Amino acid sequence: MASQNPYLADESSEGADIMILITGHVILTPEHRERMIALGAGHSARSRGEAGCLAHNCHVNVENPDRLMFVEEWESIDAVRAHFAVPASGAFVAEMRALSPQPPVIRIYAAEDVTAKLRG
Protein backbone atom coordinates (compact mmCIF):
# COMPACT_ATOMS: atom_id res chain seq x y z
CA MET A 1 0.00 0.00 0.00
CA ALA A 2 1.33 3.45 -0.92
CA SER A 3 2.25 5.87 1.83
CA GLN A 4 -0.34 8.52 2.63
CA ASN A 5 2.38 11.04 3.47
CA PRO A 6 2.54 13.53 0.56
CA TYR A 7 6.16 14.39 1.37
CA LEU A 8 7.41 10.90 0.59
CA ALA A 9 8.12 9.90 -2.98
CA ASP A 10 6.96 6.61 -4.42
CA GLU A 11 9.14 3.52 -4.13
CA SER A 12 10.40 3.63 -7.73
CA SER A 13 13.52 5.60 -6.78
CA GLU A 14 14.51 3.56 -3.72
CA GLY A 15 18.03 2.23 -3.81
CA ALA A 16 19.13 4.60 -6.55
CA ASP A 17 22.81 5.49 -6.70
CA ILE A 18 24.19 8.87 -5.76
CA MET A 19 23.19 11.55 -8.24
CA ILE A 20 24.37 15.10 -8.67
CA LEU A 21 21.88 17.75 -7.57
CA ILE A 22 22.39 21.34 -8.69
CA THR A 23 20.50 24.33 -7.38
CA GLY A 24 20.96 27.85 -8.59
CA HIS A 25 19.35 31.22 -8.98
CA VAL A 26 19.71 34.54 -10.72
CA ILE A 27 18.11 37.89 -9.87
CA LEU A 28 15.70 39.22 -12.47
CA THR A 29 15.48 42.90 -13.41
CA PRO A 30 12.26 44.58 -14.57
CA GLU A 31 13.74 45.64 -17.91
CA HIS A 32 15.09 42.15 -18.72
CA ARG A 33 12.58 39.95 -16.83
CA GLU A 34 10.85 38.35 -19.83
CA ARG A 35 14.14 37.81 -21.69
CA MET A 36 15.74 36.19 -18.64
CA ILE A 37 12.78 33.89 -18.03
CA ALA A 38 12.82 32.85 -21.69
CA LEU A 39 16.57 32.22 -21.50
CA GLY A 40 16.14 30.10 -18.35
CA ALA A 41 13.30 28.04 -19.79
CA GLY A 42 15.20 27.51 -23.03
CA HIS A 43 18.36 26.49 -21.20
CA SER A 44 16.41 23.97 -19.11
CA ALA A 45 14.66 22.52 -22.16
CA ARG A 46 17.95 22.16 -24.07
CA SER A 47 19.73 20.67 -21.06
CA ARG A 48 17.06 17.98 -20.58
CA GLY A 49 18.14 16.57 -23.94
CA GLU A 50 21.74 16.07 -22.84
CA ALA A 51 23.13 12.67 -21.90
CA GLY A 52 22.95 12.10 -18.15
CA CYS A 53 20.37 14.78 -17.42
CA LEU A 54 17.61 13.34 -15.22
CA ALA A 55 15.80 16.65 -14.67
CA HIS A 56 16.42 20.34 -15.34
CA ASN A 57 13.79 22.87 -14.39
CA CYS A 58 13.47 26.64 -14.18
CA HIS A 59 11.06 28.31 -11.71
CA VAL A 60 10.13 31.80 -10.63
CA ASN A 61 10.39 31.89 -6.84
CA VAL A 62 6.87 32.52 -5.50
CA GLU A 63 8.27 34.09 -2.33
CA ASN A 64 10.64 36.37 -4.24
CA PRO A 65 9.36 36.86 -7.80
CA ASP A 66 12.61 38.60 -8.79
CA ARG A 67 14.54 35.35 -8.29
CA LEU A 68 14.70 32.77 -11.09
CA MET A 69 15.50 29.34 -9.64
CA PHE A 70 17.04 26.25 -11.23
CA VAL A 71 16.87 22.67 -9.95
CA GLU A 72 18.83 20.01 -11.82
CA GLU A 73 19.43 16.28 -11.37
CA TRP A 74 22.30 14.55 -13.17
CA GLU A 75 23.44 10.93 -13.34
CA SER A 76 27.09 11.70 -12.62
CA ILE A 77 29.73 14.36 -12.22
CA ASP A 78 30.98 13.43 -15.69
CA ALA A 79 27.56 14.32 -17.12
CA VAL A 80 27.75 17.68 -15.31
CA ARG A 81 31.25 18.33 -16.68
CA ALA A 82 29.99 17.57 -20.18
CA HIS A 83 27.03 19.91 -19.62
CA PHE A 84 29.32 22.74 -18.51
CA ALA A 85 31.48 22.17 -21.61
CA VAL A 86 28.55 22.70 -24.00
CA PRO A 87 29.08 26.12 -25.63
CA ALA A 88 25.38 26.99 -25.21
CA SER A 89 25.70 26.48 -21.43
CA GLY A 90 28.57 28.96 -21.25
CA ALA A 91 26.70 31.44 -23.43
CA PHE A 92 23.63 31.11 -21.20
CA VAL A 93 25.60 31.92 -18.04
CA ALA A 94 27.39 34.84 -19.72
CA GLU A 95 24.13 36.38 -20.91
CA MET A 96 22.47 35.94 -17.51
CA ARG A 97 25.48 37.62 -15.86
CA ALA A 98 25.16 40.54 -18.24
CA LEU A 99 21.42 40.98 -17.59
CA SER A 100 21.36 40.52 -13.81
CA PRO A 101 22.50 43.01 -11.16
CA GLN A 102 24.18 40.12 -9.29
CA PRO A 103 26.17 37.11 -10.52
CA PRO A 104 24.24 33.84 -10.77
CA VAL A 105 24.55 31.51 -7.75
CA ILE A 106 25.12 27.79 -8.22
CA ARG A 107 25.54 24.97 -5.69
CA ILE A 108 26.42 21.40 -6.63
CA TYR A 109 25.73 18.44 -4.34
CA ALA A 110 26.21 14.68 -4.36
CA ALA A 111 22.77 13.46 -3.28
CA GLU A 112 21.46 10.13 -2.04
CA ASP A 113 17.80 9.14 -2.12
CA VAL A 114 16.81 8.53 1.50
CA THR A 115 13.08 7.92 0.94
CA ALA A 116 13.23 4.34 2.26
CA LYS A 117 15.05 5.49 5.42
CA LEU A 118 12.30 8.01 6.16
CA ARG A 119 9.67 5.30 5.84
CA GLY A 120 11.64 3.02 8.12
PDB file of C-alpha atoms in Angstrom:
ATOM      1  CA  MET A   1       0.000   0.000   0.000  1.00  0.00           C
ATOM      2  CA  ALA A   2       1.326   3.453  -0.916  1.00  0.00           C
ATOM      3  CA  SER A   3       2.250   5.873   1.832  1.00  0.00           C
ATOM      4  CA  GLN A   4      -0.342   8.519   2.630  1.00  0.00           C
ATOM      5  CA  ASN A   5       2.385  11.039   3.475  1.00  0.00           C
ATOM      6  CA  PRO A   6       2.539  13.528   0.556  1.00  0.00           C
ATOM      7  CA  TYR A   7       6.160  14.387   1.371  1.00  0.00           C
ATOM      8  CA  LEU A   8       7.407  10.896   0.587  1.00  0.00           C
ATOM      9  CA  ALA A   9       8.123   9.903  -2.983  1.00  0.00           C
ATOM     10  CA  ASP A  10       6.962   6.609  -4.423  1.00  0.00           C
ATOM     11  CA  GLU A  11       9.136   3.518  -4.131  1.00  0.00           C
ATOM     12  CA  SER A  12      10.398   3.631  -7.727  1.00  0.00           C
ATOM     13  CA  SER A  13      13.518   5.597  -6.778  1.00  0.00           C
ATOM     14  CA  GLU A  14      14.510   3.562  -3.720  1.00  0.00           C
ATOM     15  CA  GLY A  15      18.029   2.227  -3.810  1.00  0.00           C
ATOM     16  CA  ALA A  16      19.133   4.604  -6.550  1.00  0.00           C
ATOM     17  CA  ASP A  17      22.815   5.489  -6.701  1.00  0.00           C
ATOM     18  CA  ILE A  18      24.187   8.872  -5.762  1.00  0.00           C
ATOM     19  CA  MET A  19      23.189  11.553  -8.236  1.00  0.00           C
ATOM     20  CA  ILE A  20      24.372  15.100  -8.669  1.00  0.00           C
ATOM     21  CA  LEU A  21      21.884  17.745  -7.569  1.00  0.00           C
ATOM     22  CA  ILE A  22      22.392  21.337  -8.686  1.00  0.00           C
ATOM     23  CA  THR A  23      20.502  24.332  -7.384  1.00  0.00           C
ATOM     24  CA  GLY A  24      20.962  27.853  -8.587  1.00  0.00           C
ATOM     25  CA  HIS A  25      19.354  31.217  -8.984  1.00  0.00           C
ATOM     26  CA  VAL A  26      19.706  34.536 -10.722  1.00  0.00           C
ATOM     27  CA  ILE A  27      18.112  37.888  -9.874  1.00  0.00           C
ATOM     28  CA  LEU A  28      15.695  39.224 -12.469  1.00  0.00           C
ATOM     29  CA  THR A  29      15.476  42.898 -13.415  1.00  0.00           C
ATOM     30  CA  PRO A  30      12.260  44.576 -14.572  1.00  0.00           C
ATOM     31  CA  GLU A  31      13.738  45.642 -17.911  1.00  0.00           C
ATOM     32  CA  HIS A  32      15.088  42.147 -18.716  1.00  0.00           C
ATOM     33  CA  ARG A  33      12.584  39.953 -16.833  1.00  0.00           C
ATOM     34  CA  GLU A  34      10.854  38.349 -19.833  1.00  0.00           C
ATOM     35  CA  ARG A  35      14.142  37.814 -21.689  1.00  0.00           C
ATOM     36  CA  MET A  36      15.745  36.191 -18.641  1.00  0.00           C
ATOM     37  CA  ILE A  37      12.781  33.886 -18.028  1.00  0.00           C
ATOM     38  CA  ALA A  38      12.816  32.850 -21.690  1.00  0.00           C
ATOM     39  CA  LEU A  39      16.571  32.217 -21.501  1.00  0.00           C
ATOM     40  CA  GLY A  40      16.145  30.102 -18.354  1.00  0.00           C
ATOM     41  CA  ALA A  41      13.302  28.045 -19.789  1.00  0.00           C
ATOM     42  CA  GLY A  42      15.202  27.514 -23.034  1.00  0.00           C
ATOM     43  CA  HIS A  43      18.357  26.486 -21.200  1.00  0.00           C
ATOM     44  CA  SER A  44      16.412  23.971 -19.109  1.00  0.00           C
ATOM     45  CA  ALA A  45      14.658  22.517 -22.163  1.00  0.00           C
ATOM     46  CA  ARG A  46      17.949  22.160 -24.065  1.00  0.00           C
ATOM     47  CA  SER A  47      19.727  20.675 -21.056  1.00  0.00           C
ATOM     48  CA  ARG A  48      17.057  17.979 -20.583  1.00  0.00           C
ATOM     49  CA  GLY A  49      18.138  16.566 -23.941  1.00  0.00           C
ATOM     50  CA  GLU A  50      21.741  16.067 -22.837  1.00  0.00           C
ATOM     51  CA  ALA A  51      23.129  12.671 -21.900  1.00  0.00           C
ATOM     52  CA  GLY A  52      22.952  12.095 -18.153  1.00  0.00           C
ATOM     53  CA  CYS A  53      20.368  14.783 -17.422  1.00  0.00           C
ATOM     54  CA  LEU A  54      17.613  13.338 -15.224  1.00  0.00           C
ATOM     55  CA  ALA A  55      15.798  16.651 -14.675  1.00  0.00           C
ATOM     56  CA  HIS A  56      16.425  20.336 -15.344  1.00  0.00           C
ATOM     57  CA  ASN A  57      13.790  22.875 -14.387  1.00  0.00           C
ATOM     58  CA  CYS A  58      13.472  26.644 -14.177  1.00  0.00           C
ATOM     59  CA  HIS A  59      11.056  28.307 -11.715  1.00  0.00           C
ATOM     60  CA  VAL A  60      10.132  31.803 -10.632  1.00  0.00           C
ATOM     61  CA  ASN A  61      10.395  31.890  -6.838  1.00  0.00           C
ATOM     62  CA  VAL A  62       6.874  32.523  -5.504  1.00  0.00           C
ATOM     63  CA  GLU A  63       8.272  34.091  -2.326  1.00  0.00           C
ATOM     64  CA  ASN A  64      10.643  36.367  -4.241  1.00  0.00           C
ATOM     65  CA  PRO A  65       9.362  36.856  -7.804  1.00  0.00           C
ATOM     66  CA  ASP A  66      12.606  38.599  -8.786  1.00  0.00           C
ATOM     67  CA  ARG A  67      14.538  35.348  -8.292  1.00  0.00           C
ATOM     68  CA  LEU A  68      14.696  32.770 -11.090  1.00  0.00           C
ATOM     69  CA  MET A  69      15.497  29.344  -9.639  1.00  0.00           C
ATOM     70  CA  PHE A  70      17.039  26.255 -11.228  1.00  0.00           C
ATOM     71  CA  VAL A  71      16.874  22.670  -9.951  1.00  0.00           C
ATOM     72  CA  GLU A  72      18.825  20.011 -11.817  1.00  0.00           C
ATOM     73  CA  GLU A  73      19.434  16.283 -11.371  1.00  0.00           C
ATOM     74  CA  TRP A  74      22.301  14.552 -13.169  1.00  0.00           C
ATOM     75  CA  GLU A  75      23.439  10.926 -13.343  1.00  0.00           C
ATOM     76  CA  SER A  76      27.092  11.701 -12.622  1.00  0.00           C
ATOM     77  CA  ILE A  77      29.733  14.357 -12.216  1.00  0.00           C
ATOM     78  CA  ASP A  78      30.983  13.426 -15.694  1.00  0.00           C
ATOM     79  CA  ALA A  79      27.563  14.321 -17.123  1.00  0.00           C
ATOM     80  CA  VAL A  80      27.751  17.683 -15.313  1.00  0.00           C
ATOM     81  CA  ARG A  81      31.246  18.326 -16.676  1.00  0.00           C
ATOM     82  CA  ALA A  82      29.990  17.571 -20.184  1.00  0.00           C
ATOM     83  CA  HIS A  83      27.031  19.912 -19.623  1.00  0.00           C
ATOM     84  CA  PHE A  84      29.316  22.737 -18.508  1.00  0.00           C
ATOM     85  CA  ALA A  85      31.485  22.170 -21.605  1.00  0.00           C
ATOM     86  CA  VAL A  86      28.550  22.696 -23.997  1.00  0.00           C
ATOM     87  CA  PRO A  87      29.076  26.125 -25.632  1.00  0.00           C
ATOM     88  CA  ALA A  88      25.381  26.986 -25.209  1.00  0.00           C
ATOM     89  CA  SER A  89      25.703  26.484 -21.432  1.00  0.00           C
ATOM     90  CA  GLY A  90      28.575  28.961 -21.247  1.00  0.00           C
ATOM     91  CA  ALA A  91      26.701  31.438 -23.431  1.00  0.00           C
ATOM     92  CA  PHE A  92      23.629  31.109 -21.198  1.00  0.00           C
ATOM     93  CA  VAL A  93      25.605  31.915 -18.038  1.00  0.00           C
ATOM     94  CA  ALA A  94      27.392  34.836 -19.723  1.00  0.00           C
ATOM     95  CA  GLU A  95      24.133  36.384 -20.912  1.00  0.00           C
ATOM     96  CA  MET A  96      22.469  35.938 -17.515  1.00  0.00           C
ATOM     97  CA  ARG A  97      25.480  37.622 -15.859  1.00  0.00           C
ATOM     98  CA  ALA A  98      25.164  40.543 -18.242  1.00  0.00           C
ATOM     99  CA  LEU A  99      21.421  40.978 -17.590  1.00  0.00           C
ATOM    100  CA  SER A 100      21.364  40.516 -13.807  1.00  0.00           C
ATOM    101  CA  PRO A 101      22.504  43.008 -11.160  1.00  0.00           C
ATOM    102  CA  GLN A 102      24.179  40.119  -9.286  1.00  0.00           C
ATOM    103  CA  PRO A 103      26.171  37.114 -10.515  1.00  0.00           C
ATOM    104  CA  PRO A 104      24.237  33.837 -10.773  1.00  0.00           C
ATOM    105  CA  VAL A 105      24.548  31.513  -7.753  1.00  0.00           C
ATOM    106  CA  ILE A 106      25.115  27.790  -8.221  1.00  0.00           C
ATOM    107  CA  ARG A 107      25.538  24.974  -5.690  1.00  0.00           C
ATOM    108  CA  ILE A 108      26.421  21.399  -6.631  1.00  0.00           C
ATOM    109  CA  TYR A 109      25.733  18.438  -4.341  1.00  0.00           C
ATOM    110  CA  ALA A 110      26.212  14.680  -4.358  1.00  0.00           C
ATOM    111  CA  ALA A 111      22.769  13.458  -3.285  1.00  0.00           C
ATOM    112  CA  GLU A 112      21.460  10.135  -2.040  1.00  0.00           C
ATOM    113  CA  ASP A 113      17.798   9.140  -2.125  1.00  0.00           C
ATOM    114  CA  VAL A 114      16.806   8.528   1.505  1.00  0.00           C
ATOM    115  CA  THR A 115      13.085   7.918   0.937  1.00  0.00           C
ATOM    116  CA  ALA A 116      13.228   4.340   2.260  1.00  0.00           C
ATOM    117  CA  LYS A 117      15.053   5.485   5.417  1.00  0.00           C
ATOM    118  CA  LEU A 118      12.300   8.005   6.156  1.00  0.00           C
ATOM    119  CA  ARG A 119       9.671   5.302   5.839  1.00  0.00           C
ATOM    120  CA  GLY A 120      11.642   3.017   8.118  1.00  0.00           C
TER     121      GLY A 120
END
